[in-house]
Structure formats: structure tokens, C-alpha cells
Amino acid sequence: MLKGLFHRDVQRRRALAAAQVVPEPIRCVQCGICSFSCPIGIDVRRHARTGLPVADRHCITCGECVARCPRGVLRFDAIPIFAAGESEGQRPWLQDT
């Protein structure tokens, strides 16, 4: 009876958790629009300067920084959502029904 009740929420969370914002520092002109656009207040520009992915635990992967970057410096890259040695079969709540 309850099978699939939360399926949409699980799918949405899986999609959000499966990506992180990654900059291309060579193309970044440090305009700061990405940081200004972040609703959480993450200094995305600092990540763009260093070339490191935005690995801030507060990042909600909303995509505002990616969408507003005038030079297209930021992109979403897939990240592994399972720990090493863990498979989706070990998390039945994430399996497609």
C-alpha cells in the first residue's frame, strides 16, 4: 500500500546529492556574481580561484551560481553517492520500483 509513496522525494534527493559544483579557474575573471547569487552565502568565487569543487556541506546544489556565471565557468559534475564497496542493493530505499 505504501510502496512508492516517497519515490519522488527519493529521486529528487538522489539527483541533488549526485552532483557538485566544479569551476574552471583559468576562465574565471573573479567577478563574484556566483558568490553573490548563492542563497546560502558560500564563497563560490574562492573555489573558482583555487579550482577546487564546492565541497561545502551547506551547499544545497540549487544551481544558482552555475546559472548566473556570465562566463560559464561553473558546471555540475557527478560525484559517487555510495561509499567505497557499497552498492545500491545495500540501500533498498534508493532502488527504483
PDB file of N, CA and C in Angstrom:
ATOM      1  N   MET A   1       0.815  -1.195   0.000  1.00  0.00           N
ATOM      2  CA  MET A   1       0.000   0.000   0.000  1.00  0.00           C
ATOM      3  C   MET A   1       0.865   1.269   0.000  1.00  0.00           C
ATOM      4  N   LEU A   2       1.940   1.268   0.784  1.00  0.00           N
ATOM      5  CA  LEU A   2       2.794   2.442   0.861  1.00  0.00           C
ATOM      6  C   LEU A   2       3.948   2.410  -0.123  1.00  0.00           C
ATOM      7  N   LYS A   3       4.059   1.332  -0.876  1.00  0.00           N
ATOM      8  CA  LYS A   3       5.173   1.192  -1.808  1.00  0.00           C
ATOM      9  C   LYS A   3       5.150   2.330  -2.836  1.00  0.00           C
ATOM     10  N   GLY A   4       6.251   3.014  -2.946  1.00  0.00           N
ATOM     11  CA  GLY A   4       6.364   4.102  -3.915  1.00  0.00           C
ATOM     12  C   GLY A   4       5.846   5.438  -3.424  1.00  0.00           C
ATOM     13  N   LEU A   5       5.376   5.493  -2.172  1.00  0.00           N
ATOM     14  CA  LEU A   5       4.812   6.728  -1.646  1.00  0.00           C
ATOM     15  C   LEU A   5       5.834   7.866  -1.647  1.00  0.00           C
ATOM     16  N   PHE A   6       7.055   7.572  -1.269  1.00  0.00           N
ATOM     17  CA  PHE A   6       8.089   8.598  -1.188  1.00  0.00           C
ATOM     18  C   PHE A   6       9.062   8.530  -2.358  1.00  0.00           C
ATOM     19  N   HIS A   7       8.701   7.816  -3.390  1.00  0.00           N
ATOM     20  CA  HIS A   7       9.594   7.591  -4.528  1.00  0.00           C
ATOM     21  C   HIS A   7      10.071   8.904  -5.151  1.00  0.00           C
ATOM     22  N   ARG A   8       9.163   9.856  -5.350  1.00  0.00           N
ATOM     23  CA  ARG A   8       9.544  11.120  -5.977  1.00  0.00           C
ATOM     24  C   ARG A   8      10.552  11.890  -5.127  1.00  0.00           C
ATOM     25  N   ASP A   9      10.325  11.933  -3.828  1.00  0.00           N
ATOM     26  CA  ASP A   9      11.260  12.634  -2.953  1.00  0.00           C
ATOM     27  C   ASP A   9      12.635  11.985  -2.971  1.00  0.00           C
ATOM     28  N   VAL A  10      12.663  10.663  -2.975  1.00  0.00           N
ATOM     29  CA  VAL A  10      13.941   9.950  -3.009  1.00  0.00           C
ATOM     30  C   VAL A  10      14.665  10.249  -4.312  1.00  0.00           C
ATOM     31  N   GLN A  11      13.944  10.233  -5.422  1.00  0.00           N
ATOM     32  CA  GLN A  11      14.556  10.519  -6.719  1.00  0.00           C
ATOM     33  C   GLN A  11      15.126  11.935  -6.746  1.00  0.00           C
ATOM     34  N   ARG A  12      14.382  12.896  -6.211  1.00  0.00           N
ATOM     35  CA  ARG A  12      14.835  14.283  -6.204  1.00  0.00           C
ATOM     36  C   ARG A  12      16.092  14.429  -5.348  1.00  0.00           C
ATOM     37  N   ARG A  13      16.089  13.844  -4.177  1.00  0.00           N
ATOM     38  CA  ARG A  13      17.259  13.940  -3.302  1.00  0.00           C
ATOM     39  C   ARG A  13      18.462  13.241  -3.912  1.00  0.00           C
ATOM     40  N   ARG A  14      18.218  12.134  -4.588  1.00  0.00           N
ATOM     41  CA  ARG A  14      19.327  11.425  -5.229  1.00  0.00           C
ATOM     42  C   ARG A  14      19.942  12.296  -6.318  1.00  0.00           C
ATOM     43  N   ALA A  15      19.117  12.971  -7.103  1.00  0.00           N
ATOM     44  CA  ALA A  15      19.630  13.827  -8.171  1.00  0.00           C
ATOM     45  C   ALA A  15      20.449  14.981  -7.598  1.00  0.00           C
ATOM     46  N   LEU A  16      19.976  15.587  -6.513  1.00  0.00           N
ATOM     47  CA  LEU A  16      20.707  16.688  -5.909  1.00  0.00           C
ATOM     48  C   LEU A  16      22.017  16.231  -5.290  1.00  0.00           C
ATOM     49  N   ALA A  17      21.991  15.071  -4.664  1.00  0.00           N
ATOM     50  CA  ALA A  17      23.186  14.580  -3.978  1.00  0.00           C
ATOM     51  C   ALA A  17      24.228  14.033  -4.937  1.00  0.00           C
ATOM     52  N   ALA A  18      23.847  13.825  -6.179  1.00  0.00           N
ATOM     53  CA  ALA A  18      24.744  13.168  -7.122  1.00  0.00           C
ATOM     54  C   ALA A  18      25.623  14.140  -7.903  1.00  0.00           C
ATOM     55  N   ALA A  19      25.644  15.417  -7.511  1.00  0.00           N
ATOM     56  CA  ALA A  19      26.445  16.391  -8.250  1.00  0.00           C
ATOM     57  C   ALA A  19      27.073  17.402  -7.302  1.00  0.00           C
ATOM     58  N   GLN A  20      28.131  18.019  -7.788  1.00  0.00           N
ATOM     59  CA  GLN A  20      28.752  19.124  -7.057  1.00  0.00           C
ATOM     60  C   GLN A  20      29.199  20.166  -8.072  1.00  0.00           C
ATOM     61  N   VAL A  21      29.335  21.384  -7.620  1.00  0.00           N
ATOM     62  CA  VAL A  21      29.747  22.479  -8.488  1.00  0.00           C
ATOM     63  C   VAL A  21      31.268  22.451  -8.622  1.00  0.00           C
ATOM     64  N   VAL A  22      31.717  22.460  -9.875  1.00  0.00           N
ATOM     65  CA  VAL A  22      33.155  22.421 -10.164  1.00  0.00           C
ATOM     66  C   VAL A  22      33.498  23.599 -11.078  1.00  0.00           C
ATOM     67  N   PRO A  23      34.499  24.407 -10.708  1.00  0.00           N
ATOM     68  CA  PRO A  23      34.886  25.555 -11.522  1.00  0.00           C
ATOM     69  C   PRO A  23      36.031  25.247 -12.484  1.00  0.00           C
ATOM     70  N   GLU A  24      36.170  26.111 -13.491  1.00  0.00           N
ATOM     71  CA  GLU A  24      37.330  26.099 -14.386  1.00  0.00           C
ATOM     72  C   GLU A  24      38.103  27.386 -14.086  1.00  0.00           C
ATOM     73  N   PRO A  25      39.109  27.326 -13.219  1.00  0.00           N
ATOM     74  CA  PRO A  25      39.767  28.546 -12.731  1.00  0.00           C
ATOM     75  C   PRO A  25      40.442  29.391 -13.807  1.00  0.00           C
ATOM     76  N   ILE A  26      40.869  28.795 -14.882  1.00  0.00           N
ATOM     77  CA  ILE A  26      41.562  29.543 -15.937  1.00  0.00           C
ATOM     78  C   ILE A  26      40.622  30.557 -16.592  1.00  0.00           C
ATOM     79  N   ARG A  27      39.342  30.213 -16.702  1.00  0.00           N
ATOM     80  CA  ARG A  27      38.373  31.085 -17.368  1.00  0.00           C
ATOM     81  C   ARG A  27      37.718  32.092 -16.430  1.00  0.00           C
ATOM     82  N   CYS A  28      37.874  31.900 -15.121  1.00  0.00           N
ATOM     83  CA  CYS A  28      37.209  32.758 -14.136  1.00  0.00           C
ATOM     84  C   CYS A  28      37.868  34.134 -14.082  1.00  0.00           C
ATOM     85  N   VAL A  29      37.045  35.199 -14.101  1.00  0.00           N
ATOM     86  CA  VAL A  29      37.555  36.569 -14.006  1.00  0.00           C
ATOM     87  C   VAL A  29      37.306  37.161 -12.618  1.00  0.00           C
ATOM     88  N   GLN A  30      36.890  36.338 -11.666  1.00  0.00           N
ATOM     89  CA  GLN A  30      36.672  36.741 -10.274  1.00  0.00           C
ATOM     90  C   GLN A  30      35.685  37.898 -10.141  1.00  0.00           C
ATOM     91  N   CYS A  31      34.595  37.851 -10.898  1.00  0.00           N
ATOM     92  CA  CYS A  31      33.592  38.913 -10.830  1.00  0.00           C
ATOM     93  C   CYS A  31      32.750  38.829  -9.553  1.00  0.00           C
ATOM     94  N   GLY A  32      32.619  37.636  -8.984  1.00  0.00           N
ATOM     95  CA  GLY A  32      31.889  37.476  -7.731  1.00  0.00           C
ATOM     96  C   GLY A  32      30.398  37.260  -7.861  1.00  0.00           C
ATOM     97  N   ILE A  33      29.885  37.210  -9.070  1.00  0.00           N
ATOM     98  CA  ILE A  33      28.447  37.010  -9.261  1.00  0.00           C
ATOM     99  C   ILE A  33      28.005  35.673  -8.684  1.00  0.00           C
ATOM    100  N   CYS A  34      28.838  34.670  -8.788  1.00  0.00           N
ATOM    101  CA  CYS A  34      28.499  33.344  -8.255  1.00  0.00           C
ATOM    102  C   CYS A  34      28.299  33.403  -6.743  1.00  0.00           C
ATOM    103  N   SER A  35      29.207  34.044  -6.042  1.00  0.00           N
ATOM    104  CA  SER A  35      29.103  34.163  -4.587  1.00  0.00           C
ATOM    105  C   SER A  35      27.906  35.011  -4.192  1.00  0.00           C
ATOM    106  N   PHE A  36      27.675  36.093  -4.918  1.00  0.00           N
ATOM    107  CA  PHE A  36      26.537  36.965  -4.635  1.00  0.00           C
ATOM    108  C   PHE A  36      25.217  36.235  -4.849  1.00  0.00           C
ATOM    109  N   SER A  37      25.171  35.325  -5.826  1.00  0.00           N
ATOM    110  CA  SER A  37      23.946  34.599  -6.166  1.00  0.00           C
ATOM    111  C   SER A  37      23.641  33.442  -5.226  1.00  0.00           C
ATOM    112  N   CYS A  38      24.608  32.993  -4.467  1.00  0.00           N
ATOM    113  CA  CYS A  38      24.415  31.824  -3.603  1.00  0.00           C
ATOM    114  C   CYS A  38      23.462  32.159  -2.461  1.00  0.00           C
ATOM    115  N   PRO A  39      22.313  31.467  -2.379  1.00  0.00           N
ATOM    116  CA  PRO A  39      21.355  31.763  -1.306  1.00  0.00           C
ATOM    117  C   PRO A  39      21.855  31.350   0.076  1.00  0.00           C
ATOM    118  N   ILE A  40      22.873  30.511   0.131  1.00  0.00           N
ATOM    119  CA  ILE A  40      23.428  30.048   1.400  1.00  0.00           C
ATOM    120  C   ILE A  40      24.578  30.949   1.851  1.00  0.00           C
ATOM    121  N   GLY A  41      25.163  31.694   0.912  1.00  0.00           N
ATOM    122  CA  GLY A  41      26.264  32.589   1.246  1.00  0.00           C
ATOM    123  C   GLY A  41      27.640  31.957   1.134  1.00  0.00           C
ATOM    124  N   ILE A  42      27.747  30.900   0.354  1.00  0.00           N
ATOM    125  CA  ILE A  42      29.039  30.243   0.157  1.00  0.00           C
ATOM    126  C   ILE A  42      29.907  31.115  -0.748  1.00  0.00           C
ATOM    127  N   ASP A  43      31.184  31.226  -0.430  1.00  0.00           N
ATOM    128  CA  ASP A  43      32.121  31.997  -1.248  1.00  0.00           C
ATOM    129  C   ASP A  43      32.561  31.136  -2.435  1.00  0.00           C
ATOM    130  N   VAL A  44      31.699  31.050  -3.422  1.00  0.00           N
ATOM    131  CA  VAL A  44      31.962  30.226  -4.602  1.00  0.00           C
ATOM    132  C   VAL A  44      33.157  30.772  -5.370  1.00  0.00           C
ATOM    133  N   ARG A  45      33.337  32.073  -5.339  1.00  0.00           N
ATOM    134  CA  ARG A  45      34.459  32.699  -6.049  1.00  0.00           C
ATOM    135  C   ARG A  45      35.801  32.167  -5.547  1.00  0.00           C
ATOM    136  N   ARG A  46      35.909  31.921  -4.249  1.00  0.00           N
ATOM    137  CA  ARG A  46      37.148  31.360  -3.686  1.00  0.00           C
ATOM    138  C   ARG A  46      37.421  29.984  -4.283  1.00  0.00           C
ATOM    139  N   HIS A  47      36.370  29.187  -4.436  1.00  0.00           N
ATOM    140  CA  HIS A  47      36.532  27.867  -5.046  1.00  0.00           C
ATOM    141  C   HIS A  47      36.949  28.010  -6.510  1.00  0.00           C
ATOM    142  N   ALA A  48      36.370  29.003  -7.190  1.00  0.00           N
ATOM    143  CA  ALA A  48      36.724  29.223  -8.596  1.00  0.00           C
ATOM    144  C   ALA A  48      38.184  29.652  -8.726  1.00  0.00           C
ATOM    145  N   ARG A  49      38.672  30.410  -7.768  1.00  0.00           N
ATOM    146  CA  ARG A  49      40.069  30.861  -7.801  1.00  0.00           C
ATOM    147  C   ARG A  49      41.030  29.688  -7.608  1.00  0.00           C
ATOM    148  N   THR A  50      40.689  28.781  -6.706  1.00  0.00           N
ATOM    149  CA  THR A  50      41.571  27.648  -6.412  1.00  0.00           C
ATOM    150  C   THR A  50      41.350  26.457  -7.334  1.00  0.00           C
ATOM    151  N   GLY A  51      40.184  26.415  -7.975  1.00  0.00           N
ATOM    152  CA  GLY A  51      39.877  25.291  -8.853  1.00  0.00           C
ATOM    153  C   GLY A  51      39.318  24.081  -8.131  1.00  0.00           C
ATOM    154  N   LEU A  52      39.069  24.225  -6.837  1.00  0.00           N
ATOM    155  CA  LEU A  52      38.532  23.108  -6.061  1.00  0.00           C
ATOM    156  C   LEU A  52      37.010  23.067  -6.150  1.00  0.00           C
ATOM    157  N   PRO A  53      36.417  21.878  -6.167  1.00  0.00           N
ATOM    158  CA  PRO A  53      34.957  21.773  -6.182  1.00  0.00           C
ATOM    159  C   PRO A  53      34.355  22.419  -4.935  1.00  0.00           C
ATOM    160  N   VAL A  54      33.137  22.882  -5.068  1.00  0.00           N
ATOM    161  CA  VAL A  54      32.424  23.438  -3.919  1.00  0.00           C
ATOM    162  C   VAL A  54      31.986  22.264  -3.055  1.00  0.00           C
ATOM    163  N   ALA A  55      32.784  21.979  -2.050  1.00  0.00           N
ATOM    164  CA  ALA A  55      32.525  20.830  -1.184  1.00  0.00           C
ATOM    165  C   ALA A  55      31.995  21.282   0.170  1.00  0.00           C
ATOM    166  N   ASP A  56      31.390  22.446   0.216  1.00  0.00           N
ATOM    167  CA  ASP A  56      30.833  22.972   1.457  1.00  0.00           C
ATOM    168  C   ASP A  56      29.604  22.156   1.836  1.00  0.00           C
ATOM    169  N   ARG A  57      29.544  21.713   3.068  1.00  0.00           N
ATOM    170  CA  ARG A  57      28.432  20.858   3.490  1.00  0.00           C
ATOM    171  C   ARG A  57      27.102  21.598   3.502  1.00  0.00           C
ATOM    172  N   HIS A  58      27.134  22.915   3.442  1.00  0.00           N
ATOM    173  CA  HIS A  58      25.901  23.688   3.423  1.00  0.00           C
ATOM    174  C   HIS A  58      25.344  23.882   2.008  1.00  0.00           C
ATOM    175  N   CYS A  59      26.126  23.543   0.992  1.00  0.00           N
ATOM    176  CA  CYS A  59      25.686  23.707  -0.398  1.00  0.00           C
ATOM    177  C   CYS A  59      24.473  22.823  -0.670  1.00  0.00           C
ATOM    178  N   ILE A  60      23.415  23.422  -1.195  1.00  0.00           N
ATOM    179  CA  ILE A  60      22.185  22.679  -1.487  1.00  0.00           C
ATOM    180  C   ILE A  60      22.075  22.327  -2.969  1.00  0.00           C
ATOM    181  N   THR A  61      23.122  22.536  -3.725  1.00  0.00           N
ATOM    182  CA  THR A  61      23.186  22.279  -5.172  1.00  0.00           C
ATOM    183  C   THR A  61      21.961  22.819  -5.902  1.00  0.00           C
ATOM    184  N   CYS A  62      21.622  24.069  -5.591  1.00  0.00           N
ATOM    185  CA  CYS A  62      20.459  24.690  -6.235  1.00  0.00           C
ATOM    186  C   CYS A  62      20.770  25.103  -7.669  1.00  0.00           C
ATOM    187  N   GLY A  63      22.049  25.355  -7.975  1.00  0.00           N
ATOM    188  CA  GLY A  63      22.440  25.713  -9.330  1.00  0.00           C
ATOM    189  C   GLY A  63      22.425  27.197  -9.632  1.00  0.00           C
ATOM    190  N   GLU A  64      22.144  28.038  -8.645  1.00  0.00           N
ATOM    191  CA  GLU A  64      22.114  29.482  -8.891  1.00  0.00           C
ATOM    192  C   GLU A  64      23.472  29.988  -9.367  1.00  0.00           C
ATOM    193  N   CYS A  65      24.537  29.549  -8.741  1.00  0.00           N
ATOM    194  CA  CYS A  65      25.874  30.012  -9.137  1.00  0.00           C
ATOM    195  C   CYS A  65      26.205  29.564 -10.560  1.00  0.00           C
ATOM    196  N   VAL A  66      25.832  28.337 -10.889  1.00  0.00           N
ATOM    197  CA  VAL A  66      26.093  27.798 -12.228  1.00  0.00           C
ATOM    198  C   VAL A  66      25.297  28.578 -13.272  1.00  0.00           C
ATOM    199  N   ALA A  67      24.030  28.839 -12.975  1.00  0.00           N
ATOM    200  CA  ALA A  67      23.153  29.526 -13.927  1.00  0.00           C
ATOM    201  C   ALA A  67      23.546  30.982 -14.136  1.00  0.00           C
ATOM    202  N   ARG A  68      24.055  31.641 -13.126  1.00  0.00           N
ATOM    203  CA  ARG A  68      24.328  33.078 -13.209  1.00  0.00           C
ATOM    204  C   ARG A  68      25.754  33.445 -13.609  1.00  0.00           C
ATOM    205  N   CYS A  69      26.630  32.472 -13.684  1.00  0.00           N
ATOM    206  CA  CYS A  69      28.012  32.769 -14.076  1.00  0.00           C
ATOM    207  C   CYS A  69      28.030  33.275 -15.520  1.00  0.00           C
ATOM    208  N   PRO A  70      28.477  34.516 -15.759  1.00  0.00           N
ATOM    209  CA  PRO A  70      28.425  35.075 -17.115  1.00  0.00           C
ATOM    210  C   PRO A  70      29.397  34.421 -18.097  1.00  0.00           C
ATOM    211  N   ARG A  71      30.414  33.747 -17.607  1.00  0.00           N
ATOM    212  CA  ARG A  71      31.402  33.118 -18.488  1.00  0.00           C
ATOM    213  C   ARG A  71      31.253  31.611 -18.573  1.00  0.00           C
ATOM    214  N   GLY A  72      30.270  31.044 -17.872  1.00  0.00           N
ATOM    215  CA  GLY A  72      30.067  29.598 -17.911  1.00  0.00           C
ATOM    216  C   GLY A  72      31.210  28.821 -17.282  1.00  0.00           C
ATOM    217  N   VAL A  73      31.811  29.397 -16.255  1.00  0.00           N
ATOM    218  CA  VAL A  73      32.973  28.794 -15.598  1.00  0.00           C
ATOM    219  C   VAL A  73      32.577  27.615 -14.715  1.00  0.00           C
ATOM    220  N   LEU A  74      31.373  27.664 -14.163  1.00  0.00           N
ATOM    221  CA  LEU A  74      30.922  26.637 -13.222  1.00  0.00           C
ATOM    222  C   LEU A  74      30.079  25.587 -13.924  1.00  0.00           C
ATOM    223  N   ARG A  75      30.214  24.348 -13.469  1.00  0.00           N
ATOM    224  CA  ARG A  75      29.418  23.254 -14.032  1.00  0.00           C
ATOM    225  C   ARG A  75      29.133  22.247 -12.923  1.00  0.00           C
ATOM    226  N   PHE A  76      28.149  21.401 -13.169  1.00  0.00           N
ATOM    227  CA  PHE A  76      27.866  20.304 -12.255  1.00  0.00           C
ATOM    228  C   PHE A  76      28.617  19.070 -12.731  1.00  0.00           C
ATOM    229  N   ASP A  77      29.308  18.414 -11.829  1.00  0.00           N
ATOM    230  CA  ASP A  77      29.965  17.136 -12.112  1.00  0.00           C
ATOM    231  C   ASP A  77      29.369  16.086 -11.198  1.00  0.00           C
ATOM    232  N   ALA A  78      29.207  14.898 -11.731  1.00  0.00           N
ATOM    233  CA  ALA A  78      28.678  13.793 -10.928  1.00  0.00           C
ATOM    234  C   ALA A  78      29.691  13.390  -9.868  1.00  0.00           C
ATOM    235  N   ILE A  79      29.184  13.038  -8.712  1.00  0.00           N
ATOM    236  CA  ILE A  79      30.029  12.508  -7.644  1.00  0.00           C
ATOM    237  C   ILE A  79      29.451  11.174  -7.215  1.00  0.00           C
ATOM    238  N   PRO A  80      30.283  10.283  -6.726  1.00  0.00           N
ATOM    239  CA  PRO A  80      29.764   8.988  -6.268  1.00  0.00           C
ATOM    240  C   PRO A  80      28.866   9.183  -5.049  1.00  0.00           C
ATOM    241  N   ILE A  81      27.685   8.572  -5.071  1.00  0.00           N
ATOM    242  CA  ILE A  81      26.760   8.734  -3.951  1.00  0.00           C
ATOM    243  C   ILE A  81      26.831   7.573  -2.981  1.00  0.00           C
ATOM    244  N   PHE A  82      27.669   6.583  -3.284  1.00  0.00           N
ATOM    245  CA  PHE A  82      27.818   5.441  -2.391  1.00  0.00           C
ATOM    246  C   PHE A  82      29.243   5.373  -1.882  1.00  0.00           C
ATOM    247  N   ALA A  83      29.400   4.932  -0.673  1.00  0.00           N
ATOM    248  CA  ALA A  83      30.732   4.766  -0.099  1.00  0.00           C
ATOM    249  C   ALA A  83      31.453   3.640  -0.829  1.00  0.00           C
ATOM    250  N   ALA A  84      32.757   3.614  -0.707  1.00  0.00           N
ATOM    251  CA  ALA A  84      33.550   2.575  -1.362  1.00  0.00           C
ATOM    252  C   ALA A  84      33.074   1.197  -0.922  1.00  0.00           C
ATOM    253  N   GLY A  85      32.840   0.337  -1.882  1.00  0.00           N
ATOM    254  CA  GLY A  85      32.419  -1.027  -1.588  1.00  0.00           C
ATOM    255  C   GLY A  85      30.937  -1.174  -1.331  1.00  0.00           C
ATOM    256  N   GLU A  86      30.194  -0.086  -1.355  1.00  0.00           N
ATOM    257  CA  GLU A  86      28.762  -0.159  -1.096  1.00  0.00           C
ATOM    258  C   GLU A  86      28.027  -0.103  -2.431  1.00  0.00           C
ATOM    259  N   SER A  87      26.980  -0.845  -2.547  1.00  0.00           N
ATOM    260  CA  SER A  87      26.203  -0.839  -3.782  1.00  0.00           C
ATOM    261  C   SER A  87      24.792  -0.368  -3.485  1.00  0.00           C
ATOM    262  N   GLU A  88      24.089   0.004  -4.537  1.00  0.00           N
ATOM    263  CA  GLU A  88      22.711   0.458  -4.371  1.00  0.00           C
ATOM    264  C   GLU A  88      21.837  -0.641  -3.784  1.00  0.00           C
ATOM    265  N   GLY A  89      22.203  -1.892  -4.023  1.00  0.00           N
ATOM    266  CA  GLY A  89      21.449  -3.008  -3.471  1.00  0.00           C
ATOM    267  C   GLY A  89      21.466  -3.041  -1.956  1.00  0.00           C
ATOM    268  N   GLN A  90      22.462  -2.413  -1.365  1.00  0.00           N
ATOM    269  CA  GLN A  90      22.538  -2.351   0.090  1.00  0.00           C
ATOM    270  C   GLN A  90      21.701  -1.209   0.653  1.00  0.00           C
ATOM    271  N   ARG A  91      21.114  -0.428  -0.213  1.00  0.00           N
ATOM    272  CA  ARG A  91      20.216   0.655   0.194  1.00  0.00           C
ATOM    273  C   ARG A  91      18.895   0.481  -0.549  1.00  0.00           C
ATOM    274  N   PRO A  92      18.022  -0.394  -0.082  1.00  0.00           N
ATOM    275  CA  PRO A  92      16.792  -0.681  -0.821  1.00  0.00           C
ATOM    276  C   PRO A  92      15.878   0.527  -0.980  1.00  0.00           C
ATOM    277  N   TRP A  93      15.985   1.516  -0.109  1.00  0.00           N
ATOM    278  CA  TRP A  93      15.132   2.692  -0.229  1.00  0.00           C
ATOM    279  C   TRP A  93      15.515   3.567  -1.414  1.00  0.00           C
ATOM    280  N   LEU A  94      16.681   3.317  -2.033  1.00  0.00           N
ATOM    281  CA  LEU A  94      17.088   4.074  -3.209  1.00  0.00           C
ATOM    282  C   LEU A  94      16.831   3.338  -4.518  1.00  0.00           C
ATOM    283  N   GLN A  95      16.385   2.108  -4.431  1.00  0.00           N
ATOM    284  CA  GLN A  95      16.155   1.330  -5.645  1.00  0.00           C
ATOM    285  C   GLN A  95      14.891   1.807  -6.343  1.00  0.00           C
ATOM    286  N   ASP A  96      14.934   1.801  -7.661  1.00  0.00           N
ATOM    287  CA  ASP A  96      13.753   2.142  -8.449  1.00  0.00           C
ATOM    288  C   ASP A  96      12.731   1.034  -8.306  1.00  0.00           C
ATOM    289  N   THR A  97      11.485   1.431  -8.184  1.00  0.00           N
ATOM    290  CA  THR A  97      10.413   0.433  -8.067  1.00  0.00           C
ATOM    291  C   THR A  97       9.554   0.436  -9.285  1.00  0.00           C
TER     292      THR A  97
END
